[in-house]
mmCIF file with all atom_site columns, C-alpha atoms in Angstrom:
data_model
loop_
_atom_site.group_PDB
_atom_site.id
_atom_site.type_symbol
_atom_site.label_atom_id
_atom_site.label_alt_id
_atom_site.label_comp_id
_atom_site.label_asym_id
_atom_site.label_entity_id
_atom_site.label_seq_id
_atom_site.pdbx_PDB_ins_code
_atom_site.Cartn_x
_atom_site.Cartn_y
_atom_site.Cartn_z
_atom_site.occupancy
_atom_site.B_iso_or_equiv
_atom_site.pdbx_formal_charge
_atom_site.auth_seq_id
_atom_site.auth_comp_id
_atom_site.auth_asym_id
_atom_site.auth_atom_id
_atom_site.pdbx_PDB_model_num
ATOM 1   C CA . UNK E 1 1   ? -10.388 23.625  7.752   1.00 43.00 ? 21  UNK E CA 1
ATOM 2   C CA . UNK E 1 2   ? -7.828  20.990  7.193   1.00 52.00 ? 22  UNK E CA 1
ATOM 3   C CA . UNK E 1 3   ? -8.517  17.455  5.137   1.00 74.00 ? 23  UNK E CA 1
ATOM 4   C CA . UNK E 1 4   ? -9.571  14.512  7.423   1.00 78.00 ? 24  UNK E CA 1
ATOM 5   C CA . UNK E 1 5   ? -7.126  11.923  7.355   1.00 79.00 ? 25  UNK E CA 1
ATOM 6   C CA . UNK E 1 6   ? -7.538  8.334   8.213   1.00 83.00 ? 26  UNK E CA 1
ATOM 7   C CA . UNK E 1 7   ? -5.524  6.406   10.127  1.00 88.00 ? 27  UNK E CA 1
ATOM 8   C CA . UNK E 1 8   ? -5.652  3.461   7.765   1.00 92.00 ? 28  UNK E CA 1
ATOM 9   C CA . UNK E 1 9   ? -6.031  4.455   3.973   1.00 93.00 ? 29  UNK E CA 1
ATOM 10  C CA . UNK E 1 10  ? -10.136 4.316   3.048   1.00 95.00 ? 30  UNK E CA 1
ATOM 11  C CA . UNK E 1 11  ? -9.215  1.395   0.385   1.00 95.00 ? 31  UNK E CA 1
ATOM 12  C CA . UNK E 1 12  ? -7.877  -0.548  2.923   1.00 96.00 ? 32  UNK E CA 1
ATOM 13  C CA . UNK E 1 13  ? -10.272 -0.490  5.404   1.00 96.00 ? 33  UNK E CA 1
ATOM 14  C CA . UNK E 1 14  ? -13.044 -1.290  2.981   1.00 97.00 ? 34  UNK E CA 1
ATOM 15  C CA . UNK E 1 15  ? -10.559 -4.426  1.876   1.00 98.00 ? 35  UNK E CA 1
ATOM 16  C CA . UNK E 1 16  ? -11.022 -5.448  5.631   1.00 97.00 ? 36  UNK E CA 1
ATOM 17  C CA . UNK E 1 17  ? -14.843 -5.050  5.783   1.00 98.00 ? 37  UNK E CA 1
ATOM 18  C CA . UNK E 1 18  ? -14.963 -6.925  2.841   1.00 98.00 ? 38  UNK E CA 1
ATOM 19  C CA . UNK E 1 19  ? -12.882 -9.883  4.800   1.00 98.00 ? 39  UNK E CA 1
ATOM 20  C CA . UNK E 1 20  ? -14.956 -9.993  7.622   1.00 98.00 ? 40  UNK E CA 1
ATOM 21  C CA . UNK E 1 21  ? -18.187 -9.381  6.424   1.00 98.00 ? 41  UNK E CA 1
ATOM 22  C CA . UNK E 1 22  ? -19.046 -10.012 3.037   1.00 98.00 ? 42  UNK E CA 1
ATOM 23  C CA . UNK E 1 23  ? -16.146 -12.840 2.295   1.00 98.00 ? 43  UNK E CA 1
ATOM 24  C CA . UNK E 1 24  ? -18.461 -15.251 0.254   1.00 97.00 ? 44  UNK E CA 1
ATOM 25  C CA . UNK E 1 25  ? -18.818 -15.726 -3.358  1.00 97.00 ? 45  UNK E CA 1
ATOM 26  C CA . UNK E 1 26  ? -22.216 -16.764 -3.948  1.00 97.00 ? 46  UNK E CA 1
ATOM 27  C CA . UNK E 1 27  ? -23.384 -13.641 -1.364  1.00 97.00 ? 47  UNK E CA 1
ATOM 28  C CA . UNK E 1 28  ? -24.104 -10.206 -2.794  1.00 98.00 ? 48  UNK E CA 1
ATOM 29  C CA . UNK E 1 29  ? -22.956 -7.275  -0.893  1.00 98.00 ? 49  UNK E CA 1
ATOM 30  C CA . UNK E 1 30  ? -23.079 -3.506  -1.397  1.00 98.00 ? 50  UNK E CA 1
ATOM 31  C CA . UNK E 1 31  ? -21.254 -0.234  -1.137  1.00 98.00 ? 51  UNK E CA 1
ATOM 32  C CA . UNK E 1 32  ? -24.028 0.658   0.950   1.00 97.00 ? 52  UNK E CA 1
ATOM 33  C CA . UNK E 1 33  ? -23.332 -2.011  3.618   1.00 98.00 ? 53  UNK E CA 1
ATOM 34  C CA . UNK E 1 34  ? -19.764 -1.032  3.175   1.00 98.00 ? 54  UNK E CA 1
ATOM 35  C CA . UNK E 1 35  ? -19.758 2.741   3.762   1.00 97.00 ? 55  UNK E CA 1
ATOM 36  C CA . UNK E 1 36  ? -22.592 1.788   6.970   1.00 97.00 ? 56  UNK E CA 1
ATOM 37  C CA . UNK E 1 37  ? -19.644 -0.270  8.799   1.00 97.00 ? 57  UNK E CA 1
ATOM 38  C CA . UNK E 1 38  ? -17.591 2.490   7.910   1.00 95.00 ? 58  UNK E CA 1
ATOM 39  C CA . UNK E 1 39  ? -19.266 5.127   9.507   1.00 94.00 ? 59  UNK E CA 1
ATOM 40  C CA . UNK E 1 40  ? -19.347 3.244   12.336  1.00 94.00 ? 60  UNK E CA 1
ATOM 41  C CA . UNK E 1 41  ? -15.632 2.160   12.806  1.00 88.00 ? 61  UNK E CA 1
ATOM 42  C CA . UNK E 1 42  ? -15.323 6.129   13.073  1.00 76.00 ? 62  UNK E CA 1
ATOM 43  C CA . UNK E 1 43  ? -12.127 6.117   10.824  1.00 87.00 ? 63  UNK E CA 1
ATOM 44  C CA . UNK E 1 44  ? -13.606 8.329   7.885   1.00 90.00 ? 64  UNK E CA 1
ATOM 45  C CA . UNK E 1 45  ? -14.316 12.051  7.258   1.00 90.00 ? 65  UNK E CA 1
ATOM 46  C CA . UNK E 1 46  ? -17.626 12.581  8.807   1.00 89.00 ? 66  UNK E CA 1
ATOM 47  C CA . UNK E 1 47  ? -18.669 14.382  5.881   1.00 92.00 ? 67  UNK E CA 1
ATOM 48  C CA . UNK E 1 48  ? -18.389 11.835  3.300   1.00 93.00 ? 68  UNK E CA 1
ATOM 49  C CA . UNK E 1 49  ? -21.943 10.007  1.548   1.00 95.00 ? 69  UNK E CA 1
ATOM 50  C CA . UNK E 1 50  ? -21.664 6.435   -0.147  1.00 96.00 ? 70  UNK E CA 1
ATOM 51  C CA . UNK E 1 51  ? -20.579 8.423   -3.357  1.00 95.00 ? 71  UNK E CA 1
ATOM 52  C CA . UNK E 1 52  ? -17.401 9.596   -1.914  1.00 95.00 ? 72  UNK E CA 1
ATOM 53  C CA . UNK E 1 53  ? -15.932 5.725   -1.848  1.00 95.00 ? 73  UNK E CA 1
ATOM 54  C CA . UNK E 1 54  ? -17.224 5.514   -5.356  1.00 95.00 ? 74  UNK E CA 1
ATOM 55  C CA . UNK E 1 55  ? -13.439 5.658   -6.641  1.00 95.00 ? 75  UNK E CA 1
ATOM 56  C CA . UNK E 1 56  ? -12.830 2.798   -4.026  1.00 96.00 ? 76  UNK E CA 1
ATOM 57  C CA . UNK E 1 57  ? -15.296 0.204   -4.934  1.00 96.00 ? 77  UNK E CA 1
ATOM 58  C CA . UNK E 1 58  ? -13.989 0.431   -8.591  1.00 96.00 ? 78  UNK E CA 1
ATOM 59  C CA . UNK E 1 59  ? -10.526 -0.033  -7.778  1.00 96.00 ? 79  UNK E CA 1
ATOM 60  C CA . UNK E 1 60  ? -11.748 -3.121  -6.298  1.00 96.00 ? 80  UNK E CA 1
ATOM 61  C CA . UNK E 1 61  ? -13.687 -3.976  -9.212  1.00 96.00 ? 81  UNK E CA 1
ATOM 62  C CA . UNK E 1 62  ? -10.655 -3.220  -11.527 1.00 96.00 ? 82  UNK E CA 1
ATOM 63  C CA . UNK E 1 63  ? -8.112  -5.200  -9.348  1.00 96.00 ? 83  UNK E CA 1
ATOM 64  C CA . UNK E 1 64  ? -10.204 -8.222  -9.776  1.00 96.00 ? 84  UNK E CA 1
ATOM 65  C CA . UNK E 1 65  ? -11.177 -8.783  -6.287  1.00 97.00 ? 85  UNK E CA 1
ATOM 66  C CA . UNK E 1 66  ? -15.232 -8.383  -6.616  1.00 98.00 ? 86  UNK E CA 1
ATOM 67  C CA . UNK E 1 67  ? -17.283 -7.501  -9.706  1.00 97.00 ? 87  UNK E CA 1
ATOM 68  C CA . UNK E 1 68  ? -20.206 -5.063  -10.232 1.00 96.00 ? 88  UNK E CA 1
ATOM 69  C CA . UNK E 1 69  ? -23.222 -7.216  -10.370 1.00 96.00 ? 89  UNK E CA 1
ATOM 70  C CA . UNK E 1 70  ? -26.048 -4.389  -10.533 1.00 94.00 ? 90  UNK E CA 1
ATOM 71  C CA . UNK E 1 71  ? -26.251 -0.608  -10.007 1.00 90.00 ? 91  UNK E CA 1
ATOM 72  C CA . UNK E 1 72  ? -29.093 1.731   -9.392  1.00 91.00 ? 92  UNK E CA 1
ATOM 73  C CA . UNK E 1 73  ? -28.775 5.072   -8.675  1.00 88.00 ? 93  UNK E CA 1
ATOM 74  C CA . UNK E 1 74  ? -25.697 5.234   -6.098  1.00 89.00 ? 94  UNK E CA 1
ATOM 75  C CA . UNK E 1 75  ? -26.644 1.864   -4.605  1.00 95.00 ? 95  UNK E CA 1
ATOM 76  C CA . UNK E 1 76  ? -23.666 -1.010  -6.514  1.00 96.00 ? 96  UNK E CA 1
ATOM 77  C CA . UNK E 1 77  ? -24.391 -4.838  -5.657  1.00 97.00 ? 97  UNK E CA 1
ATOM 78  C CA . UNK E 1 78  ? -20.729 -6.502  -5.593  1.00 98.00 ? 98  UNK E CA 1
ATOM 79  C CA . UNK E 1 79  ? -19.961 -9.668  -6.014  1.00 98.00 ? 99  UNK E CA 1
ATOM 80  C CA . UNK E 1 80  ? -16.481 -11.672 -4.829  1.00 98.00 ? 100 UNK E CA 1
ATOM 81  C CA . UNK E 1 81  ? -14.565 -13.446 -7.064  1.00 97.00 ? 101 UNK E CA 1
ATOM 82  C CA . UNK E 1 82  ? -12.645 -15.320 -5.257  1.00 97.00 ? 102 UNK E CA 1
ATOM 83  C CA . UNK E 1 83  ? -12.519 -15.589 -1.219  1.00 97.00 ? 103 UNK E CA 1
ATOM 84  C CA . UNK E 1 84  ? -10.418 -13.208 0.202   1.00 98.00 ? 104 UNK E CA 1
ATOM 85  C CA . UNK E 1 85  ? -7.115  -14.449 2.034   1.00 98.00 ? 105 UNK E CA 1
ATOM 86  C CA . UNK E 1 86  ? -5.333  -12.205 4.568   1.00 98.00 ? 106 UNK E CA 1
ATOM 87  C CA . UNK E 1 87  ? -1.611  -11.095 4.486   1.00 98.00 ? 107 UNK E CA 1
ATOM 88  C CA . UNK E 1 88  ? 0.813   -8.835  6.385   1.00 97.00 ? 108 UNK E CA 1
ATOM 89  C CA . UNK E 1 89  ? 2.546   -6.722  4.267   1.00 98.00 ? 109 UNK E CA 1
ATOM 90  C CA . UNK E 1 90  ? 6.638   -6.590  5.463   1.00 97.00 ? 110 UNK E CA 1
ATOM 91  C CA . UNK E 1 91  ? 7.192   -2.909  4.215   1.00 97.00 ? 111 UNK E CA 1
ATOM 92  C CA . UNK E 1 92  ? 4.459   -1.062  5.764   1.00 96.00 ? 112 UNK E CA 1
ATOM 93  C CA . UNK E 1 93  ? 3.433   -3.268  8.140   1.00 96.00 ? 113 UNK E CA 1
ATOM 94  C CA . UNK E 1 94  ? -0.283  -3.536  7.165   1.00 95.00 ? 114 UNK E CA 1
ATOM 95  C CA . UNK E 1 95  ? -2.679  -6.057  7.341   1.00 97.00 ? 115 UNK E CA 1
ATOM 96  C CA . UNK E 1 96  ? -3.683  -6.604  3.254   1.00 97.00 ? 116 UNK E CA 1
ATOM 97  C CA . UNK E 1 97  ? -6.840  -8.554  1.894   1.00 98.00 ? 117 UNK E CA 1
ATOM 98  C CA . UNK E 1 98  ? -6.363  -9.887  -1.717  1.00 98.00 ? 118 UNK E CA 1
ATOM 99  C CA . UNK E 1 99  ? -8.638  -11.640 -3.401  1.00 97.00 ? 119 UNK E CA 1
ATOM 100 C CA . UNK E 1 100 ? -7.245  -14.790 -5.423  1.00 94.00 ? 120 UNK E CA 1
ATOM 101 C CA . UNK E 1 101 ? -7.477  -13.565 -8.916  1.00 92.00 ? 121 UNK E CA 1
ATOM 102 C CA . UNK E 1 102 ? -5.384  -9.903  -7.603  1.00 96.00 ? 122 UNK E CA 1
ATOM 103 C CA . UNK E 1 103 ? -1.658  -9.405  -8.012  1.00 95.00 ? 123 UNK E CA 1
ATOM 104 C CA . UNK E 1 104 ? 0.109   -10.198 -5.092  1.00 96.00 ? 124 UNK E CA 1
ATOM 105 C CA . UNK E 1 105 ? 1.020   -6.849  -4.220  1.00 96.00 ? 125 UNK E CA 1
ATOM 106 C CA . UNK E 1 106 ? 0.242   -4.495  -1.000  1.00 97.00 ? 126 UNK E CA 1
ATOM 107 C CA . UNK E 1 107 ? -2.613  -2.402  -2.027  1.00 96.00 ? 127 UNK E CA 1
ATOM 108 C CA . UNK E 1 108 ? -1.561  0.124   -0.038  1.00 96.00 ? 128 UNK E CA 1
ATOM 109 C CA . UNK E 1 109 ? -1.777  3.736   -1.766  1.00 93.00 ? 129 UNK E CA 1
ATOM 110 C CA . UNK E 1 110 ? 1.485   4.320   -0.271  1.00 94.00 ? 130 UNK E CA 1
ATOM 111 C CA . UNK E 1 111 ? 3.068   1.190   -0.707  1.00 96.00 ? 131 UNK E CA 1
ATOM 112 C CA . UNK E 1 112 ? 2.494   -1.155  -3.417  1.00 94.00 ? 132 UNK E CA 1
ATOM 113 C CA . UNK E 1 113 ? 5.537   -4.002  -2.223  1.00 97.00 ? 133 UNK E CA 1
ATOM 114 C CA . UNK E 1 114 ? 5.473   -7.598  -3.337  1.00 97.00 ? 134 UNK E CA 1
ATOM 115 C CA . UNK E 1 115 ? 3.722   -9.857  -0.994  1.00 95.00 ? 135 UNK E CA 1
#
């Protein structure tokens, strides 16, 4: 059985649910809420569990866009730093989200350009 690929890299879409659901810095969100839109948007392997975007909620925690504000067990409470902005990304034609305090830089797995 071949590896389910997304159409849009994981850490992107989860940069987009955090823009249009959670894009307020005094609410708490978590990486619950995130991986429930995500099932439902469809664009994920159907056998992932909230632990398997683990790796994805700390690269947003170590980019500087949201902060862990409590764990417990699996279930992280997140926290924004700053509001996120939208940007298109010229070189691989991506809608980005980057929070203020985050290098201006496509955060695209495959891309990485200068915004």
């Amino acid at each position: 059985m071949s590896e389910y690929l997304p159409k849009t890299p994981v850490s992107m879409q989860i940069r987009k649910i955090i823009f249009d659901n959670y894009n307020d810095v005094d609410a708490p969100f978590t990486n619950d809420g995130i991986f429930e839109i995500l099932q439902s948007n469809g664009d994920l392997n159907p056998a992932w569990i909230v632990d398997d975007i683990e790796s994805h909620v700390n690269e947003i925690c170590d980019s500087g866009m949201a902060r862990n504000i409590a764990q417990n067990f699996t279930t992280v409470w997140l926290k924004l730093f700053d509001v996120v902005k939208k940007y298109h990304c010229k070189s691989c034609d991506f809608d980005v989200f980057l929070g203020g305090a985050e290098d201006m830089k496509c955060p695209n797995p495959s891309c990485g350009a200068g915004i």
